[in-house]
Every structure is written in C-alpha cells, then in structure tokens.
Amino acid sequence: MKLESDMKEDNKSLLPQFVETKKKKLNREEKFFNSRINTIKELKEKIGKANEALEEFQRLGQKELAPVAQKIHNEKVKFLKILDKSYDLKYFRKKEKEKIAYLILEEIEEIGLEDEFLDELENKYRILLYGESKAEEMDEEDEDEDEDNDFNHHNQKDMFNEFFKFLSGEEEHDKKQSNRKKTANQIKAEEKKQAEEKKLSKTTRTLYTELVKVLHPDKEPDEDKRLQKTEIMKKVTEAYKNDDYFELMKLQIEYLEGVGGKDIKDVSKDTLKQYNKILLEQKKALELEWSMLTNPFSPFGIMIENCVKNISYLHYKIKTDKSQMNSLQKKLANNNKLFEQDKKNLREYLKSVELDDDDEFGGFLDDFFGNL
C-alpha cells in the first residue's frame, strides 16, 4: 500500500485507462470508459479552478471593491435625501415632483439593500403614488420575492442535483402526473430503473468498503502512518458522501492499486458496464455544474470562464471594476454637490428624466396634485 509520502506519480498516471495495442483493439465499453474518465478529470479541474477564482474574487473584492462600493452607496443615499427634501419644496412643479417620486423609487430598487431609512422612504412614496391598498399589494409581492430569493440561495450542490433530475426526466412534472394510474409497462420500467440504481449504488459502496478495510486509521499501530491514514480517510469519506465515484476510483488506484483491487484490464465486461453507467451520471452532473457556473447571463459566468483560461484575468477585472466604480463615485458626489448648491441644477437634471405617459400611477398623481 502506498501512503502520501510514497506517492511520486503525477495526477495523470493515477487515472485508470485501457491501452490499445497492435494485438488488441479497444472495444466500445473500453473507449467509453477512457473517454469518460478523461472528461471527468478535465471538468473537475476546471470546476476546481472556477471555485478558486470565485474565492479569490471574493477576497480581492472585499479588499479593493467593497470600500468603493460603500462610498457609492453613501452617495446614492445622499441623493435620495436630496430628492426627498426637494419634493416638499414649492419651487418644483407638479411634473417635476412626479419625476422626483419616480426617481426615488427607481433608485431604491436599484440599491436593492435592506435598510430602515430606505424602507420608510419606499413605503412613503409607494403610498403617495399608488395609494395604500396598492402599496400593500406591492409589499406582499416583495415578501414573496424575498422567499424565492431565499430558496435560490440553498446549497448549490443540492440545486444542481435537483435541476439535473428535472433535465433527466427523473422528476415527476406535477402531482397529477404522479397520481395517474401506471401501466404494467411503466411499473416494470420503474422497477428495472430502481434495480439498476441499487446496483450502481452497491458498486460505489463496494469501492468505499474496500478502502475503509485497508485505510482505517484505528487498525494502524504506527503513529505516523495512522495520522496519514486519518487524512486519507477524510478524502475517502468526503468522496463517498458526495457520491464521487471518480474520486473513489482514483483513491483506490492510488492506495490499493487497480480498480476493485485488480488491474483495470482484468475487470469483467459486466463490471465495466457498471463503471461506465456511474461515470456517465457523474459526467452529466459535472457538465451541468460547469454550464451553470459559466452561464453568460449569470453575474460571474464570463469572468469564471476567462479566469479558468488565465487567472491573470481576475486581477485585470478587479482593476477595471475598481476604476469604473471610482469614476461613478466621483460623478455621484459631484452631482450631489451641484444639487445641494442650487436647486436649479436639480431642475435641469429632471429634464433628462422621462416618464411613461401610460404609467400606472399617473392618474393617481393627477388626483393628488389636483387636491393641493
């Protein structure tokens, strides 16, 4: 058995592969095995780099971007206070006040942070523009949206698994469908599928059990080797808990030699089919995880893909973002200074604000200003 101190092979040498020779060509299952093993290895490496990039972005973001973001937030809140104060001035006309109210709600929505002052301000102008009953409806809609956001922040791995089941057709689409009377063929197909899943799970369990038998630290009298085995068992347990068959296989090759305690070329045809089914499921799950991480419509999708190709892109992005944020902060601070110096400057700015003629609170505003 090899322990970490004895391991000198590189990562590639630890991957099981069927080798084609002049005398023996690879069959279909052997080619599938080689392909899936290599694809999983590449995907795991890319996802690992993606997670490292996200962690580094978070670290640098806290250091470089967060202070500037706070300054921007402070300037936006200051702008809201200027608008709120200006709304009560007789200097501004009806249409200008309408624009001020619109801007306040728009700015609060853009800030998107929970804050007592912002909540009070939003409630004030919702009631003013829409009336109390409509404002209450909007508050309820916000609460529902918050619940949805909480759901979307559940453990990412669980979300991947659920989404994968949906795409694979493993989830029932609705209660009606699940309650329909199943045909004999459907029941037979389900039983066959359950039997296959049980068989695949048993294969993974067998790999795990073999590793535990040899690597469990409690059976090791040597203190140094016991500590090494403790660290190795952490990897084994983590892989089994995550249903990471690829990692279990790799650990078994690394520490027990071969797959299932034997060389890969000696694996039976039926066992190889089982390996291929497990690897296919893992490949699909990793492909889905990678596609979700690099989704171009997500906040970090493009950044992650570029960082995996070249980590220096991360530092370029931080530098670029910081420069843009500093420019925005200076612009907001300058505007606030102008608006405070002379209300004519705010009037001039309001000319650039356009309202939809069919805006749903327009009629209410007409009634409101008509009664002033």
PDB file of N, CA, C and O in Angstrom, residues 73-86 88 103-105 107-109 111-126:
ATOM      1  N   HIS A  73     -22.658  53.697  -2.324  1.00  0.00           N
ATOM      2  CA  HIS A  73     -23.919  53.554  -1.598  1.00  0.00           C
ATOM      3  C   HIS A  73     -24.233  54.828  -0.812  1.00  0.00           C
ATOM      4  O   HIS A  73     -25.371  55.316  -0.825  1.00  0.00           O
ATOM      5  N   ASN A  74     -23.239  55.368  -0.139  1.00  0.00           N
ATOM      6  CA  ASN A  74     -23.446  56.585   0.656  1.00  0.00           C
ATOM      7  C   ASN A  74     -23.886  57.761  -0.220  1.00  0.00           C
ATOM      8  O   ASN A  74     -24.756  58.556   0.168  1.00  0.00           O
ATOM      9  N   GLU A  75     -23.299  57.876  -1.408  1.00  0.00           N
ATOM     10  CA  GLU A  75     -23.673  58.965  -2.324  1.00  0.00           C
ATOM     11  C   GLU A  75     -25.100  58.778  -2.845  1.00  0.00           C
ATOM     12  O   GLU A  75     -25.841  59.746  -3.024  1.00  0.00           O
ATOM     13  N   LYS A  76     -25.492  57.516  -3.085  1.00  0.00           N
ATOM     14  CA  LYS A  76     -26.853  57.255  -3.566  1.00  0.00           C
ATOM     15  C   LYS A  76     -27.888  57.570  -2.497  1.00  0.00           C
ATOM     16  O   LYS A  76     -28.960  58.113  -2.796  1.00  0.00           O
ATOM     17  N   VAL A  77     -27.558  57.231  -1.247  1.00  0.00           N
ATOM     18  CA  VAL A  77     -28.467  57.557  -0.139  1.00  0.00           C
ATOM     19  C   VAL A  77     -28.558  59.073   0.032  1.00  0.00           C
ATOM     20  O   VAL A  77     -29.643  59.622   0.279  1.00  0.00           O
ATOM     21  N   LYS A  78     -27.430  59.727  -0.139  1.00  0.00           N
ATOM     22  CA  LYS A  78     -27.412  61.192  -0.049  1.00  0.00           C
ATOM     23  C   LYS A  78     -28.298  61.806  -1.134  1.00  0.00           C
ATOM     24  O   LYS A  78     -29.037  62.767  -0.903  1.00  0.00           O
ATOM     25  N   PHE A  79     -28.236  61.232  -2.344  1.00  0.00           N
ATOM     26  CA  PHE A  79     -29.070  61.702  -3.457  1.00  0.00           C
ATOM     27  C   PHE A  79     -30.553  61.533  -3.119  1.00  0.00           C
ATOM     28  O   PHE A  79     -31.383  62.411  -3.379  1.00  0.00           O
ATOM     29  N   LEU A  80     -30.906  60.394  -2.493  1.00  0.00           N
ATOM     30  CA  LEU A  80     -32.294  60.148  -2.105  1.00  0.00           C
ATOM     31  C   LEU A  80     -32.773  61.175  -1.078  1.00  0.00           C
ATOM     32  O   LEU A  80     -33.917  61.642  -1.137  1.00  0.00           O
ATOM     33  N   LYS A  81     -31.896  61.528  -0.160  1.00  0.00           N
ATOM     34  CA  LYS A  81     -32.259  62.530   0.852  1.00  0.00           C
ATOM     35  C   LYS A  81     -32.473  63.902   0.209  1.00  0.00           C
ATOM     36  O   LYS A  81     -33.373  64.654   0.607  1.00  0.00           O
ATOM     37  N   ILE A  82     -31.658  64.210  -0.790  1.00  0.00           N
ATOM     38  CA  ILE A  82     -31.818  65.482  -1.520  1.00  0.00           C
ATOM     39  C   ILE A  82     -33.153  65.485  -2.245  1.00  0.00           C
ATOM     40  O   ILE A  82     -33.894  66.485  -2.226  1.00  0.00           O
ATOM     41  N   LEU A  83     -33.486  64.358  -2.895  1.00  0.00           N
ATOM     42  CA  LEU A  83     -34.753  64.257  -3.628  1.00  0.00           C
ATOM     43  C   LEU A  83     -35.939  64.362  -2.677  1.00  0.00           C
ATOM     44  O   LEU A  83     -36.926  65.058  -2.960  1.00  0.00           O
ATOM     45  N   ASP A  84     -35.852  63.659  -1.548  1.00  0.00           N
ATOM     46  CA  ASP A  84     -36.945  63.661  -0.572  1.00  0.00           C
ATOM     47  C   ASP A  84     -37.189  65.070  -0.039  1.00  0.00           C
ATOM     48  O   ASP A  84     -38.335  65.511   0.104  1.00  0.00           O
ATOM     49  N   LYS A  85     -36.123  65.765   0.250  1.00  0.00           N
ATOM     50  CA  LYS A  85     -36.232  67.142   0.746  1.00  0.00           C
ATOM     51  C   LYS A  85     -36.794  68.071  -0.327  1.00  0.00           C
ATOM     52  O   LYS A  85     -37.623  68.957  -0.049  1.00  0.00           O
ATOM     53  N   SER A  86     -36.368  67.848  -1.572  1.00  0.00           N
ATOM     54  CA  SER A  86     -36.797  68.703  -2.682  1.00  0.00           C
ATOM     55  C   SER A  86     -38.272  68.512  -3.010  1.00  0.00           C
ATOM     56  O   SER A  86     -38.939  69.441  -3.492  1.00  0.00           O
ATOM     57  N   ASP A  88     -40.793  68.366  -1.165  1.00  0.00           N
ATOM     58  CA  ASP A  88     -41.691  69.219  -0.372  1.00  0.00           C
ATOM     59  C   ASP A  88     -41.539  70.708  -0.688  1.00  0.00           C
ATOM     60  O   ASP A  88     -42.297  71.530  -0.159  1.00  0.00           O
ATOM     61  N   LEU A 103     -38.030  58.873  -9.421  1.00  0.00           N
ATOM     62  CA  LEU A 103     -36.593  58.652  -9.228  1.00  0.00           C
ATOM     63  C   LEU A 103     -36.298  58.005  -7.885  1.00  0.00           C
ATOM     64  O   LEU A 103     -35.424  57.130  -7.776  1.00  0.00           O
ATOM     65  N   ILE A 104     -37.005  58.423  -6.851  1.00  0.00           N
ATOM     66  CA  ILE A 104     -36.774  57.873  -5.512  1.00  0.00           C
ATOM     67  C   ILE A 104     -37.026  56.366  -5.504  1.00  0.00           C
ATOM     68  O   ILE A 104     -36.198  55.590  -5.031  1.00  0.00           O
ATOM     69  N   LEU A 105     -38.179  55.952  -6.052  1.00  0.00           N
ATOM     70  CA  LEU A 105     -38.492  54.522  -6.078  1.00  0.00           C
ATOM     71  C   LEU A 105     -37.534  53.746  -6.975  1.00  0.00           C
ATOM     72  O   LEU A 105     -37.132  52.622  -6.664  1.00  0.00           O
ATOM     73  N   GLU A 107     -34.374  54.562  -7.672  1.00  0.00           N
ATOM     74  CA  GLU A 107     -33.065  54.485  -7.018  1.00  0.00           C
ATOM     75  C   GLU A 107     -33.061  53.452  -5.886  1.00  0.00           C
ATOM     76  O   GLU A 107     -32.099  52.709  -5.720  1.00  0.00           O
ATOM     77  N   ILE A 108     -34.160  53.404  -5.115  1.00  0.00           N
ATOM     78  CA  ILE A 108     -34.252  52.432  -4.015  1.00  0.00           C
ATOM     79  C   ILE A 108     -34.231  51.011  -4.572  1.00  0.00           C
ATOM     80  O   ILE A 108     -33.555  50.129  -4.037  1.00  0.00           O
ATOM     81  N   GLU A 109     -34.954  50.796  -5.662  1.00  0.00           N
ATOM     82  CA  GLU A 109     -34.971  49.467  -6.285  1.00  0.00           C
ATOM     83  C   GLU A 109     -33.583  49.086  -6.799  1.00  0.00           C
ATOM     84  O   GLU A 109     -33.152  47.939  -6.682  1.00  0.00           O
ATOM     85  N   ILE A 111     -30.654  50.172  -5.622  1.00  0.00           N
ATOM     86  CA  ILE A 111     -29.763  49.911  -4.488  1.00  0.00           C
ATOM     87  C   ILE A 111     -29.982  48.494  -3.969  1.00  0.00           C
ATOM     88  O   ILE A 111     -29.043  47.756  -3.703  1.00  0.00           O
ATOM     89  N   GLY A 112     -31.257  48.103  -3.839  1.00  0.00           N
ATOM     90  CA  GLY A 112     -31.594  46.729  -3.507  1.00  0.00           C
ATOM     91  C   GLY A 112     -31.062  46.206  -2.191  1.00  0.00           C
ATOM     92  O   GLY A 112     -30.794  45.014  -2.067  1.00  0.00           O
ATOM     93  N   LEU A 113     -30.898  47.070  -1.193  1.00  0.00           N
ATOM     94  CA  LEU A 113     -30.399  46.625   0.111  1.00  0.00           C
ATOM     95  C   LEU A 113     -31.445  46.884   1.189  1.00  0.00           C
ATOM     96  O   LEU A 113     -32.235  47.826   1.093  1.00  0.00           O
ATOM     97  N   GLU A 114     -31.443  46.018   2.207  1.00  0.00           N
ATOM     98  CA  GLU A 114     -32.356  46.226   3.329  1.00  0.00           C
ATOM     99  C   GLU A 114     -31.795  47.315   4.235  1.00  0.00           C
ATOM    100  O   GLU A 114     -30.670  47.225   4.707  1.00  0.00           O
ATOM    101  N   ASP A 115     -32.594  48.352   4.435  1.00  0.00           N
ATOM    102  CA  ASP A 115     -32.160  49.495   5.228  1.00  0.00           C
ATOM    103  C   ASP A 115     -33.417  50.178   5.758  1.00  0.00           C
ATOM    104  O   ASP A 115     -34.369  50.390   5.017  1.00  0.00           O
ATOM    105  N   GLU A 116     -33.420  50.508   7.038  1.00  0.00           N
ATOM    106  CA  GLU A 116     -34.625  51.080   7.660  1.00  0.00           C
ATOM    107  C   GLU A 116     -35.031  52.389   6.982  1.00  0.00           C
ATOM    108  O   GLU A 116     -36.206  52.605   6.699  1.00  0.00           O
ATOM    109  N   PHE A 117     -34.043  53.260   6.713  1.00  0.00           N
ATOM    110  CA  PHE A 117     -34.347  54.535   6.069  1.00  0.00           C
ATOM    111  C   PHE A 117     -34.933  54.316   4.673  1.00  0.00           C
ATOM    112  O   PHE A 117     -35.936  54.937   4.295  1.00  0.00           O
ATOM    113  N   LEU A 118     -34.331  53.420   3.914  1.00  0.00           N
ATOM    114  CA  LEU A 118     -34.804  53.151   2.550  1.00  0.00           C
ATOM    115  C   LEU A 118     -36.200  52.538   2.563  1.00  0.00           C
ATOM    116  O   LEU A 118     -37.042  52.865   1.720  1.00  0.00           O
ATOM    117  N   ASP A 119     -36.453  51.640   3.531  1.00  0.00           N
ATOM    118  CA  ASP A 119     -37.779  51.016   3.633  1.00  0.00           C
ATOM    119  C   ASP A 119     -38.851  52.057   3.928  1.00  0.00           C
ATOM    120  O   ASP A 119     -39.950  52.024   3.341  1.00  0.00           O
ATOM    121  N   GLU A 120     -38.549  52.963   4.834  1.00  0.00           N
ATOM    122  CA  GLU A 120     -39.518  54.019   5.185  1.00  0.00           C
ATOM    123  C   GLU A 120     -39.776  54.935   3.991  1.00  0.00           C
ATOM    124  O   GLU A 120     -40.919  55.328   3.725  1.00  0.00           O
ATOM    125  N   LEU A 121     -38.698  55.275   3.288  1.00  0.00           N
ATOM    126  CA  LEU A 121     -38.824  56.157   2.128  1.00  0.00           C
ATOM    127  C   LEU A 121     -39.626  55.486   1.018  1.00  0.00           C
ATOM    128  O   LEU A 121     -40.494  56.108   0.390  1.00  0.00           O
ATOM    129  N   GLU A 122     -39.346  54.205   0.792  1.00  0.00           N
ATOM    130  CA  GLU A 122     -40.070  53.469  -0.248  1.00  0.00           C
ATOM    131  C   GLU A 122     -41.553  53.384   0.090  1.00  0.00           C
ATOM    132  O   GLU A 122     -42.417  53.582  -0.772  1.00  0.00           O
ATOM    133  N   ASN A 123     -41.862  53.096   1.341  1.00  0.00           N
ATOM    134  CA  ASN A 123     -43.257  52.998   1.768  1.00  0.00           C
ATOM    135  C   ASN A 123     -43.973  54.333   1.606  1.00  0.00           C
ATOM    136  O   ASN A 123     -45.117  54.397   1.144  1.00  0.00           O
ATOM    137  N   LYS A 124     -43.283  55.410   1.953  1.00  0.00           N
ATOM    138  CA  LYS A 124     -43.864  56.762   1.854  1.00  0.00           C
ATOM    139  C   LYS A 124     -44.270  57.066   0.415  1.00  0.00           C
ATOM    140  O   LYS A 124     -45.402  57.526   0.164  1.00  0.00           O
ATOM    141  N   TYR A 125     -43.367  56.795  -0.537  1.00  0.00           N
ATOM    142  CA  TYR A 125     -43.653  57.186  -1.927  1.00  0.00           C
ATOM    143  C   TYR A 125     -44.519  56.168  -2.667  1.00  0.00           C
ATOM    144  O   TYR A 125     -45.198  56.507  -3.634  1.00  0.00           O
ATOM    145  N   ARG A 126     -44.544  54.940  -2.177  1.00  0.00           N
ATOM    146  CA  ARG A 126     -45.496  53.983  -2.748  1.00  0.00           C
ATOM    147  C   ARG A 126     -46.928  54.384  -2.409  1.00  0.00           C
ATOM    148  O   ARG A 126     -47.812  54.352  -3.254  1.00  0.00           O
TER     149      ARG A 126
END
